[in-house]
Short mmCIF file of C-alpha atoms in Angstrom, two decimals:
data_model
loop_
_atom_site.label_atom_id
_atom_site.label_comp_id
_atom_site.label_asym_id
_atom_site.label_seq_id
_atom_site.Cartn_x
_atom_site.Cartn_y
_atom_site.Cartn_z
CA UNK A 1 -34.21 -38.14 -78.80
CA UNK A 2 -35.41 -34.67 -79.44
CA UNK A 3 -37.47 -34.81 -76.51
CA UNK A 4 -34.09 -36.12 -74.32
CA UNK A 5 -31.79 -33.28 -76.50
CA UNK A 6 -34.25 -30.76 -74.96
CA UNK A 7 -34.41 -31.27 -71.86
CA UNK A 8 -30.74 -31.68 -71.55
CA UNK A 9 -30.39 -28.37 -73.19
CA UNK A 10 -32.96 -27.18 -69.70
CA UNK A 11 -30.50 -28.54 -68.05
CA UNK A 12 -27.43 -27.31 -68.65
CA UNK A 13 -28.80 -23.86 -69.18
CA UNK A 14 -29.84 -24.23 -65.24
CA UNK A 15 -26.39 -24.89 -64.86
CA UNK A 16 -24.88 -22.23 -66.74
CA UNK A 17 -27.32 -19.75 -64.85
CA UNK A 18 -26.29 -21.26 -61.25
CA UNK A 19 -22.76 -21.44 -61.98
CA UNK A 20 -22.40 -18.04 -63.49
CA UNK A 21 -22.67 -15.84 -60.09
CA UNK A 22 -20.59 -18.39 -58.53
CA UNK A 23 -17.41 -17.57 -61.51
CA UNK A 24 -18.20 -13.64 -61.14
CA UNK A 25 -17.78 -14.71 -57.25
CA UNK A 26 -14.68 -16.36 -58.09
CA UNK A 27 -13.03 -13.71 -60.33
CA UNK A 28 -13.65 -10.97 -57.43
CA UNK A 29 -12.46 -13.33 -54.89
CA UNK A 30 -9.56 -13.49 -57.06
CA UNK A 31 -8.86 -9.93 -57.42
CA UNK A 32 -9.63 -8.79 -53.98
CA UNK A 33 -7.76 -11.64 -51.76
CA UNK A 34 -4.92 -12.29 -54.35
CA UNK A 35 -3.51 -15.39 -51.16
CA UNK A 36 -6.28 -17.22 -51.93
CA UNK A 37 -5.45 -17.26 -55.77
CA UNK A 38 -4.13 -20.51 -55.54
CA UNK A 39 -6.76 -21.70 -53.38
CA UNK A 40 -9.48 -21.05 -55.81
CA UNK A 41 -8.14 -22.23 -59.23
CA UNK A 42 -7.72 -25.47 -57.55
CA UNK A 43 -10.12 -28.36 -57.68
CA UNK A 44 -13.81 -27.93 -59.60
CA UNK A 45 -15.77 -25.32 -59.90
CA UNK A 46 -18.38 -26.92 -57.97
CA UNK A 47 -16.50 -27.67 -55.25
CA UNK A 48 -15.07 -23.70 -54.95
CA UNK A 49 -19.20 -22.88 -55.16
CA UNK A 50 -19.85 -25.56 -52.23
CA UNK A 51 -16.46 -24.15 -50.61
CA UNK A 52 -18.02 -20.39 -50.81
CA UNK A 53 -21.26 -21.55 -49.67
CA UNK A 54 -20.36 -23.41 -46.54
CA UNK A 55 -18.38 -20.43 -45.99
CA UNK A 56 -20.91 -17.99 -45.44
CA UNK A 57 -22.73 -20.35 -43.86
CA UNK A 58 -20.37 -20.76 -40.78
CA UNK A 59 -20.85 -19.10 -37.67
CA UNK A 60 -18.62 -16.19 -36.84
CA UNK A 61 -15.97 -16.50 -33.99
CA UNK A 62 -15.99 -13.06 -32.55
CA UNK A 63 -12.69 -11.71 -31.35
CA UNK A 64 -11.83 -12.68 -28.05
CA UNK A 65 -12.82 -9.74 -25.10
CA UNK A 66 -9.80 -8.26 -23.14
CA UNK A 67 -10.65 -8.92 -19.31
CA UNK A 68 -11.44 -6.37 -17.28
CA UNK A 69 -7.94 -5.20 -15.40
CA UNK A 70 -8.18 -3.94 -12.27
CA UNK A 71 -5.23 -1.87 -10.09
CA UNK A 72 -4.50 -2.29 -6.71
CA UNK A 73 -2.24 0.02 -5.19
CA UNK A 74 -0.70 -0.69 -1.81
CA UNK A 75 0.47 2.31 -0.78
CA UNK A 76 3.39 3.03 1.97
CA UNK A 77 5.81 5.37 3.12
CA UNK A 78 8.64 4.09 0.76
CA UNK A 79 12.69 4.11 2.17
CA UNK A 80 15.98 4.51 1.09
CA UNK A 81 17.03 0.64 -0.65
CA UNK A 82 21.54 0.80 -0.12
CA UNK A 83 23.23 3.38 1.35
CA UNK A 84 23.45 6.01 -1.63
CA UNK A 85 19.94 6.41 -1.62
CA UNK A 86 19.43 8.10 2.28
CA UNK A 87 20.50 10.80 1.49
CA UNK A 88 18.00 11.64 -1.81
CA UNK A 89 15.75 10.10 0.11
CA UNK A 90 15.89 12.17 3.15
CA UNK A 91 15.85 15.01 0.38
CA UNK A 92 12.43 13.73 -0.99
CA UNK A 93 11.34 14.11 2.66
CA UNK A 94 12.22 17.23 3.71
CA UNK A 95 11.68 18.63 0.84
CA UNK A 96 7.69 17.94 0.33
CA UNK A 97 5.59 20.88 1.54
CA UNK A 98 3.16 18.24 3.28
CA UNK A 99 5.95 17.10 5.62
CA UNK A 100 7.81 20.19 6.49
CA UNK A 101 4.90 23.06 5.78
CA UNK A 102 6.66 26.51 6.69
CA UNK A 103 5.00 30.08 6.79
CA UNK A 104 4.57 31.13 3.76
CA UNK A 105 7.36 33.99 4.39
CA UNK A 106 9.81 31.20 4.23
CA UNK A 107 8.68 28.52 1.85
CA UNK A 108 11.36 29.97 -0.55
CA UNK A 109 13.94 28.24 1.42
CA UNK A 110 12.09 24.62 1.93
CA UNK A 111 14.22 22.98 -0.73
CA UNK A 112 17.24 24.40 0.43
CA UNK A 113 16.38 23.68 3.92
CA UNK A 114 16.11 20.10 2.77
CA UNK A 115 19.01 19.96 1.31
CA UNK A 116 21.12 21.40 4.70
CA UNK A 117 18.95 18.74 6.88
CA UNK A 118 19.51 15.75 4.20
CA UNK A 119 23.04 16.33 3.82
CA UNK A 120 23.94 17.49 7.64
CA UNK A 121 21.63 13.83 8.76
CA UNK A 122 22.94 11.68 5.75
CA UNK A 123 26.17 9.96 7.81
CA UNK A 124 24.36 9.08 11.06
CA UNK A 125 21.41 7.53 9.30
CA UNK A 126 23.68 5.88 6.84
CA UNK A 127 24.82 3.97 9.71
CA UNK A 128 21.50 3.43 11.23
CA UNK A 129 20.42 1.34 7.95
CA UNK A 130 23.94 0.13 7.63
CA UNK A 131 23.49 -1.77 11.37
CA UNK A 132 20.09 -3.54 9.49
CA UNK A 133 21.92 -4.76 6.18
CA UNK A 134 22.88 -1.61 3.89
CA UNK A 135 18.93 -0.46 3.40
CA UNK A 136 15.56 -0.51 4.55
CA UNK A 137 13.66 -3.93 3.91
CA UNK A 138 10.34 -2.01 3.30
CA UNK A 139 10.37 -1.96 -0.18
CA UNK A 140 11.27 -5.42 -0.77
CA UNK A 141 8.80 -6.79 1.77
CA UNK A 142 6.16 -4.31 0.08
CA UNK A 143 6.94 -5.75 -3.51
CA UNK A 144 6.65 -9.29 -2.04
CA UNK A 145 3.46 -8.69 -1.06
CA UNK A 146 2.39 -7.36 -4.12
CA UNK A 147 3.07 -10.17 -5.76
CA UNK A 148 1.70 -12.65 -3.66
CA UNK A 149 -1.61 -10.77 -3.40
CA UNK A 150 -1.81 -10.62 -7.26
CA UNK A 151 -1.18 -14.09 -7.55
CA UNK A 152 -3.77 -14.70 -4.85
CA UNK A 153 -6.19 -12.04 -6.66
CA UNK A 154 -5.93 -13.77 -9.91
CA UNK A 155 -6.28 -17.60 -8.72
CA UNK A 156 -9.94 -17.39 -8.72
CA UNK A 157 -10.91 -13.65 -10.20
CA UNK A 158 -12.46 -16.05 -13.22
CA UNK A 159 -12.78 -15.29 -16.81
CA UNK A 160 -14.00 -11.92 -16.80
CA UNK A 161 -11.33 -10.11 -14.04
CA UNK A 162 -7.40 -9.52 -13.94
CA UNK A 163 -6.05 -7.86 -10.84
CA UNK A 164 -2.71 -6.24 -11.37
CA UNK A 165 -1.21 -4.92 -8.44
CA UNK A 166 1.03 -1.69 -7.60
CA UNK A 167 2.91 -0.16 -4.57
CA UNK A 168 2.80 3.21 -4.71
CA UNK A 169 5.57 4.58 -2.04
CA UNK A 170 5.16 8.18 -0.60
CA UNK A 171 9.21 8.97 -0.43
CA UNK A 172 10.89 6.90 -2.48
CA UNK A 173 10.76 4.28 -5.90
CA UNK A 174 8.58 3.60 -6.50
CA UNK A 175 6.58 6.91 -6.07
CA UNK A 176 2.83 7.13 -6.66
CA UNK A 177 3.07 8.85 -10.18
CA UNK A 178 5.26 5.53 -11.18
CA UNK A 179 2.75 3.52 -10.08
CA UNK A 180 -0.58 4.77 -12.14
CA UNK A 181 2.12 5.45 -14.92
CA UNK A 182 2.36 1.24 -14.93
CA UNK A 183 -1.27 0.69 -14.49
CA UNK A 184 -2.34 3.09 -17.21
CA UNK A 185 0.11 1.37 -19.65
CA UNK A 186 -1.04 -2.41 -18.55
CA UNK A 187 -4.92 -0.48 -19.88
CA UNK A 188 -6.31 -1.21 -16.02
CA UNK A 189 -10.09 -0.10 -16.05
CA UNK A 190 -10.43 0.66 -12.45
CA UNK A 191 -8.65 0.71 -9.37
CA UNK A 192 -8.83 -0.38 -5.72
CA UNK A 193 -5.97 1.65 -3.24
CA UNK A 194 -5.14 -0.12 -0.62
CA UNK A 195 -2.95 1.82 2.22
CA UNK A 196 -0.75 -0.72 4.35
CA UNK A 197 -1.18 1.35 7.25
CA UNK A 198 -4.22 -0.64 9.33
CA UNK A 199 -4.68 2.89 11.30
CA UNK A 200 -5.63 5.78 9.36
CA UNK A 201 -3.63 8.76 10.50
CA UNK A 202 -3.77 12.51 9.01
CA UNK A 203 0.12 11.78 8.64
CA UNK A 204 0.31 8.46 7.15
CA UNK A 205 -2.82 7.01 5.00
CA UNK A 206 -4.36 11.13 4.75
CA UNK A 207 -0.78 12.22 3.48
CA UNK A 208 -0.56 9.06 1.13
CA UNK A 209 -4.30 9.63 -0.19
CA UNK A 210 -3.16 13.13 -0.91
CA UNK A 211 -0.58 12.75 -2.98
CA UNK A 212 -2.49 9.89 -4.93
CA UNK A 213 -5.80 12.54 -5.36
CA UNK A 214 -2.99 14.88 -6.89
CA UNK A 215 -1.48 12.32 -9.51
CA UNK A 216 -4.55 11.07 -10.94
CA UNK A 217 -6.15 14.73 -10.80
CA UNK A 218 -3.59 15.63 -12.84
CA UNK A 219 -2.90 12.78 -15.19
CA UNK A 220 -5.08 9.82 -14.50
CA UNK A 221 -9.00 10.75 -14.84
CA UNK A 222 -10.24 7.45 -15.98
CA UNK A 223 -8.53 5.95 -13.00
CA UNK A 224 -10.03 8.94 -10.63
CA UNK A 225 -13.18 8.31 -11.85
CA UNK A 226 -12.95 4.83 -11.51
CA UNK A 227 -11.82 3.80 -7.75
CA UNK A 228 -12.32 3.10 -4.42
CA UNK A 229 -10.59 3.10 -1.33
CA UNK A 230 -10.19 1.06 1.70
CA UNK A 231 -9.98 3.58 4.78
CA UNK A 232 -8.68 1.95 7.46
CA UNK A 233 -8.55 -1.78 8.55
CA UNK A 234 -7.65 -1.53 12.46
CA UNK A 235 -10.40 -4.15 13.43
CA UNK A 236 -10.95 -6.06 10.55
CA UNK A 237 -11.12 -10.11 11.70
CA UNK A 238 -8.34 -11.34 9.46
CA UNK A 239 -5.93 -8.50 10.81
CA UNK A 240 -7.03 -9.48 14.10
CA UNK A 241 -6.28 -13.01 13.90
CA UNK A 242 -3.21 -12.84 12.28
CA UNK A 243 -1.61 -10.62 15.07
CA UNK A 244 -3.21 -12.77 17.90
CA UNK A 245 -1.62 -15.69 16.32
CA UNK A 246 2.20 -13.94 16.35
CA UNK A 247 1.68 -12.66 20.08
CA UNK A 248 0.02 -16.07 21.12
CA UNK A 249 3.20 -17.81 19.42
CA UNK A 250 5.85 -15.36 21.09
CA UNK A 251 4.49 -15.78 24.53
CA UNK A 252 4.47 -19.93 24.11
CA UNK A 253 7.81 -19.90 22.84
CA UNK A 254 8.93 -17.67 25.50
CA UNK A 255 6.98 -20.34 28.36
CA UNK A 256 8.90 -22.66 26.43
CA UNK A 257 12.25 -21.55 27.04
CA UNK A 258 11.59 -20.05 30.40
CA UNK A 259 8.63 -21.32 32.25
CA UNK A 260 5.30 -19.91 33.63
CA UNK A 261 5.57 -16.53 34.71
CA UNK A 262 4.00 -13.02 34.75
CA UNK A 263 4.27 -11.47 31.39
CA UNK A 264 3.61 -7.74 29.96
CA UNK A 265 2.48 -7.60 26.14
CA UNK A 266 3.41 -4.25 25.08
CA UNK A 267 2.16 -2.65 21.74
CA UNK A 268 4.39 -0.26 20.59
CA UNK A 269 2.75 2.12 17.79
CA UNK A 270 3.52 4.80 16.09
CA UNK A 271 3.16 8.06 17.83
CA UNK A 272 2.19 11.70 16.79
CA UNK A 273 1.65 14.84 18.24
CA UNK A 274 -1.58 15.03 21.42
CA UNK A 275 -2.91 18.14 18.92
CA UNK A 276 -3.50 15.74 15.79
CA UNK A 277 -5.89 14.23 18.16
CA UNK A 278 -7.38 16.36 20.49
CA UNK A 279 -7.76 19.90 17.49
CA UNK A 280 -7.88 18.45 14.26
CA UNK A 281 -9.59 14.99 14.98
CA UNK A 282 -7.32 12.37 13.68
CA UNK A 283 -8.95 9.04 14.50
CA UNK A 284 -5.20 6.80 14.60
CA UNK A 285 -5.12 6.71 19.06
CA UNK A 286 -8.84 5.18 18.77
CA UNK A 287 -8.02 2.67 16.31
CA UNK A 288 -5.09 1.47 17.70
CA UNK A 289 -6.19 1.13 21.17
CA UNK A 290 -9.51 -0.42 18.96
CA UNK A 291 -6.90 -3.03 17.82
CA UNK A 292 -4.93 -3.54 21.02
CA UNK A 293 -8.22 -4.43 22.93
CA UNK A 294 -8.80 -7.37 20.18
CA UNK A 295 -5.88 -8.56 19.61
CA UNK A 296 -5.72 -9.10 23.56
CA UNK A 297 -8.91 -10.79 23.61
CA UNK A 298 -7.90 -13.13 20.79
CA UNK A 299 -4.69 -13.63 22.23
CA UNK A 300 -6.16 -14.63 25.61
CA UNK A 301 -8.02 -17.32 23.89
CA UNK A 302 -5.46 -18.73 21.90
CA UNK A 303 -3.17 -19.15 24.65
CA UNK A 304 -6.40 -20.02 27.24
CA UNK A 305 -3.98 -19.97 30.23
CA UNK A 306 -3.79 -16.02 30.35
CA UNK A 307 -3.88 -15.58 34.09
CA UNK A 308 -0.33 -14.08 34.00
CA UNK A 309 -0.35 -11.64 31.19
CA UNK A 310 -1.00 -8.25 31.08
CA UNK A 311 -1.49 -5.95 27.62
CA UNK A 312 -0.60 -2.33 27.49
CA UNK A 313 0.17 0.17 24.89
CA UNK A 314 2.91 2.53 24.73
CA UNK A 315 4.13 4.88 21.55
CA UNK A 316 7.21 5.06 20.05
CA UNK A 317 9.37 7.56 17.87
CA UNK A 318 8.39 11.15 19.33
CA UNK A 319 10.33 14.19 18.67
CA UNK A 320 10.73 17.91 19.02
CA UNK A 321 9.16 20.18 21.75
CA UNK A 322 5.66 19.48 21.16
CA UNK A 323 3.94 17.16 23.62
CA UNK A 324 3.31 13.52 21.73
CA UNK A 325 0.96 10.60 22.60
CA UNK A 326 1.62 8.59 25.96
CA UNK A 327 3.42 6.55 27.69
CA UNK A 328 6.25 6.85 25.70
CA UNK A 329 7.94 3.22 24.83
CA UNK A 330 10.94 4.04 26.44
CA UNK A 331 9.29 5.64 29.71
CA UNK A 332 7.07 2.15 29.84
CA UNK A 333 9.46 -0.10 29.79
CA UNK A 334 11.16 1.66 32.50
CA UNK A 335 7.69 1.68 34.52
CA UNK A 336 7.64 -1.64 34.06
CA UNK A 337 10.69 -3.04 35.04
CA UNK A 338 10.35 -0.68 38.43
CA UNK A 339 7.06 -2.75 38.86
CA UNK A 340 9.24 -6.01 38.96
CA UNK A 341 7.95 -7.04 35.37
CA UNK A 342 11.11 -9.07 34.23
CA UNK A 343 9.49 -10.50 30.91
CA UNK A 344 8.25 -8.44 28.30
CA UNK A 345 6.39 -9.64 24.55
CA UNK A 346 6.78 -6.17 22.21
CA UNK A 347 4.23 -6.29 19.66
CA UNK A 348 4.92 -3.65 16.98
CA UNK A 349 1.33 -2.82 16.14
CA UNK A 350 1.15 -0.04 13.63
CA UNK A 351 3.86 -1.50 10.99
CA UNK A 352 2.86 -4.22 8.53
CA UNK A 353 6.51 -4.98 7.21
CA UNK A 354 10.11 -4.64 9.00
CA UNK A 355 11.79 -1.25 8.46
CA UNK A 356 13.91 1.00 10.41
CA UNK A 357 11.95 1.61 13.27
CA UNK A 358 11.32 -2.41 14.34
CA UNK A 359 14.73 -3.52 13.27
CA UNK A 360 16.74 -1.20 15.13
CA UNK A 361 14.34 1.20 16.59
CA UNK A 362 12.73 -1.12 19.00
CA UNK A 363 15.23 -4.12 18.82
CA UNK A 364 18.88 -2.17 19.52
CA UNK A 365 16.92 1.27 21.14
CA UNK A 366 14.62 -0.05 23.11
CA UNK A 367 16.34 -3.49 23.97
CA UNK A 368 19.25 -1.92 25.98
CA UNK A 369 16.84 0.73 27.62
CA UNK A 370 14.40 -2.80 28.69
CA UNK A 371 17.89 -4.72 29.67
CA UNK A 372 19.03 -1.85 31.44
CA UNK A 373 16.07 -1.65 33.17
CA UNK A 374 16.55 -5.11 34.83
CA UNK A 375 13.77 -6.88 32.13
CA UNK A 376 15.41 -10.09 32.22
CA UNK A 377 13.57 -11.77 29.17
CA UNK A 378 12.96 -9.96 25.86
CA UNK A 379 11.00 -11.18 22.78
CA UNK A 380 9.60 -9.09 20.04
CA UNK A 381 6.66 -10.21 17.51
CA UNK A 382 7.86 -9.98 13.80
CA UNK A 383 6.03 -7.66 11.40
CA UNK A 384 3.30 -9.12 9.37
CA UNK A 385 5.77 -9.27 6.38
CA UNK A 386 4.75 -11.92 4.04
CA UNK A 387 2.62 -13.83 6.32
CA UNK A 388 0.15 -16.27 4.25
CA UNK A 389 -2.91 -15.34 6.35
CA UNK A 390 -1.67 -11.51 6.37
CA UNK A 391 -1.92 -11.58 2.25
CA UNK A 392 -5.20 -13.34 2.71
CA UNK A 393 -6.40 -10.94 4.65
CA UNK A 394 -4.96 -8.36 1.66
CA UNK A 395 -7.07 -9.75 -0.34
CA UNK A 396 -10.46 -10.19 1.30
CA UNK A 397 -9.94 -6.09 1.88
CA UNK A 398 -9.94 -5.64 -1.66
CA UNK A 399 -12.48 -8.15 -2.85
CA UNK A 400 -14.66 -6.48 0.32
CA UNK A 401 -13.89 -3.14 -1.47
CA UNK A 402 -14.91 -4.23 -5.45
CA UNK A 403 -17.36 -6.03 -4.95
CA UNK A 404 -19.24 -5.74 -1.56
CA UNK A 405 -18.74 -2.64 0.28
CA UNK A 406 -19.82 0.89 -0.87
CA UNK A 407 -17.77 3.00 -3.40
CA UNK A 408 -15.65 5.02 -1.04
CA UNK A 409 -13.47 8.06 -3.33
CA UNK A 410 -10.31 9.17 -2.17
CA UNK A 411 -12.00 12.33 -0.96
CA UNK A 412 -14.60 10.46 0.93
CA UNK A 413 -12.16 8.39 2.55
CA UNK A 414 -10.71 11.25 4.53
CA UNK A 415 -13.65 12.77 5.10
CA UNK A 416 -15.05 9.43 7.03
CA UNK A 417 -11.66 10.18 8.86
CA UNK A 418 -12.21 13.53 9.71
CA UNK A 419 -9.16 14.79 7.34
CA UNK A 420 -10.11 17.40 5.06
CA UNK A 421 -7.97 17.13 1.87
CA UNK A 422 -8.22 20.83 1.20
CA UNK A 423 -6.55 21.87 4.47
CA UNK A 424 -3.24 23.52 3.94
CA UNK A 425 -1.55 22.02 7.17
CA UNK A 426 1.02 23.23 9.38
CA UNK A 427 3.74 21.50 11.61
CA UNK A 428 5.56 18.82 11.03
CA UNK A 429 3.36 16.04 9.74
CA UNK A 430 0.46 16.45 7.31
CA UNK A 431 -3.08 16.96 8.35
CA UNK A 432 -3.58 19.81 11.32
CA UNK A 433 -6.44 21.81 9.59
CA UNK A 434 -5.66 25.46 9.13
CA UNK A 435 -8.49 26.84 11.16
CA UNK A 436 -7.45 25.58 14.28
CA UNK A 437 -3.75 26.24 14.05
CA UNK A 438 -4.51 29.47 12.43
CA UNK A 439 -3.32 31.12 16.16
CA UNK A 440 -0.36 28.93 16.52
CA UNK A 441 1.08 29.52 13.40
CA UNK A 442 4.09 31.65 15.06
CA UNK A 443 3.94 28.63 17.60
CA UNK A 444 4.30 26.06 15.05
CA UNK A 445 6.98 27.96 12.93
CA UNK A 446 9.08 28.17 16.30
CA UNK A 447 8.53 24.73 16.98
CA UNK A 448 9.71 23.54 13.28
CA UNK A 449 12.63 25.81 13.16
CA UNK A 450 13.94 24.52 16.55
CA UNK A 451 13.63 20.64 15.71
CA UNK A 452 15.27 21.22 12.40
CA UNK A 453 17.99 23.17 14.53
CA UNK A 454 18.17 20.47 17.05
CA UNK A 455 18.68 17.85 14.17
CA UNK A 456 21.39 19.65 12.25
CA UNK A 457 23.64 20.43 15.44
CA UNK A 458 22.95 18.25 18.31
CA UNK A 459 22.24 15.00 15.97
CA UNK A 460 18.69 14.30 17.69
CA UNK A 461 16.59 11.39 16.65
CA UNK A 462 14.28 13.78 14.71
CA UNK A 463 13.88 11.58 11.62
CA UNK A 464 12.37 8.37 13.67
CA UNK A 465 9.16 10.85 13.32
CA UNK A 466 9.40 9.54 9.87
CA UNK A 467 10.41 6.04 10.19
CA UNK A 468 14.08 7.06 9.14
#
């Protein structure tokens, strides 16, 4: 019995030496995590030492890792939404130094300048945008297909990526410092820029880039240190295929209605001034005429019978006393009708979403001058708008950008495009380095000063330079 009383003494003293860590435990638990109080004066002691035990035992969940956000800003020109807003917006136009760049002798008067132009212009182009609904569609179209390419983006970016994308308008809401003010809240870690203009120009995509450099210079390093930019798109295949398809549709509809018959296909871009091209290098004639010689070949082999169509190019929208990219629209479709062309396919090549300059530009403008003409049959291709294998296409150029093509900066991307971001232009569009218009600068003053003048008193179509 002795023998039995002693060992069950051993015994219990093992317990009271096991147990008493696991009560200090307890007490401290107690004291530091007073919720679980309740939790540990319940049941035996035992079981709160096997509860403790198992505890530490278990495998640590680690917090779950934010995905990697990445911006995409599309950006554009931006336009006026109702009717109160042309005139602001006009304004914002006229009033930006890399528009309208004046002697330095007069840039004192630029804003007030802007103001006479924006409020002398406001009525007529009021009822311009009033003839198309009350505003330009360009910013709806533009958020439309910012949503769809997100969507697309994000359907099979995987665990690891989430795009989030931005438009970023030159002129109007939402401007480019709204846009990286968005993507630095949503905590984006990088960014991909995207211009929708498929033909880099010194006065589009160079002017755009500017203004973005300048914003996230100035209040977005992480972001400037963290992109990469898609310069130009004029012959990429999905771009290419996607306009064949419209023109190949247009000209089967039109056989449709009308029969077989010999047809012209005119592209009608965007023009700007002969000097952006032949002095300061601009590469936007070569890639349009790039694109207009593709889109013409895929055309031609979606339709297969192409014996009786012809493709030219004409520009659109010049203005003021300076000599501008031919054949004008206007002078070709005159040409053309002379010729005894009586059908005519417009294909607006240069725009990527209806605005101003398709809907009443080309389709009231140009339609009477073509009808006038004796062009009997009329049809013009739609903008790319939000065409499912135009967002596709979207998004290939940014997935070629992230994750397969070189890192291309901002500054890089101009410089590919012979547009030096450090050039102090004169004239009226952006770009025209300083060097060789350093001669012309009288010239170019004139030139402004008379086109302003010739919009403010003889109501000239000045502002279709800018897609107003």
């Amino acid at each position: 019995l002795n023998q039995e009383g002693e060992g069950a003494m051993k015994v219990i003293a093992w317990c009271v030496a096991l147990t008493t860590p696991a009560v200090a435990l307890r007490g401290w638990w107690t004291a530091k995590v007073p919720q679980r109080a309740e939790m540990a004066t319940t049941g035996s002691l035992a079981a709160t030492v096997l509860d403790r035990v198992e505890e530490s035992w278990r495998p640590r969940v680690p917090a779950p890792r934010r995905k990697s956000r990445v911006a995409v800003f599309l950006l554009n020109l931006g336009g006026p939404e109702t009717l109160d807003d042309v005139e602001p917006f006009l304004y914002n136009l006229f009033a930006d130094p890399d528009i309208i760049r004046l002697p330095s002798a007069m840039s004192g008067i630029q804003t007030a300048l802007a103001w006479l132009v924006a409020k002398r212009r406001a009525p007529r182009s009021r009822e311009a945008y009033d003839s198309i609904g009350g505003g330009s569609p360009i910013t709806r179209f533009t958020t439309q297909q910012a949503a769809l390419l997100e969507e697309s983006l994000n359907a099979d970016s995987g665990e690891s990526v989430e795009f989030r994308c931005y438009v970023a308008m030159r002129y109007w809401h939402p401007f480019t410092d709204e846009a990286l003010a968005r993507a630095t809240r949503d905590e984006c870690d990088c960014a991909v820029v995207l211009p929708l203009y498929p033909h880099f120009s010194i006065s589009t995509t160079g002017s755009s880039l500017r203004a973005l450099l300048a914003e996230m210079q100035a209040s977005q390093p992480e972001l400037m240190a963290r992109h990469t930019v898609v310069p130009s798109w004029h012959d990429s295949l999905g771009y290419v295929n996607v306009m064949s398809r419209l023109v190949a549709d247009e000209i089967k509809a039109l056989r449709a209605d009308a029969g077989k018959a010999p047809t012209c296909v005119l592209f009608s871009a965007h023009g700007v001034p002969v000097s952006y091209i032949e002095r300061a290098g601009d590469p936007y004639k070569r890639h349009v005429e790039r694109t207009v010689a593709l889109v013409a070949r895929g055309t031609s082999a979606l339709i297969g019978d192409a014996d009786d169509i012809e493709f030219e190019l004409s520009f659109q929208s010049r203005v003021g006393p300076v000599e501008w990219l031919r054949p004008y629209t206007d002078d070709a479709l005159e040409a053309l009708a002379a010729r005894g062309v009586r059908r005519v396919v417009v294909v607006p090549v240069s725009f990527v979403s209806e605005h101003i300059e398709t809907l009443e530009e080309i389709d009231v403008e140009y339609r009477d001058v073509a009808i006038n003409a004796g062009i009997t049959h009329w049809r013009r291709v739609p903008a790319l708008n939000l065409d499912k294998d135009f967002i596709s296409e979207l998004k290939t150029l940014v997935n070629q950008a992230l994750y397969v093509k070189p890192v291309v900066s901002t500054s890089e991307a101009c410089v590919v495009n012979s547009f030096d971001l450090d050039d102090r232009p004169l004239g009226v569009l952006t770009g025209v380095e300083r060097d060789v218009e350093l001669l012309n600068t009288r010239t170019a003053a004139v030139a402004i000063a008379l086109t302003l003048l010739l919009e403010l008193f003889f109501d000239t179509k000045a502002l279709h330079l800018f897609g107003v």
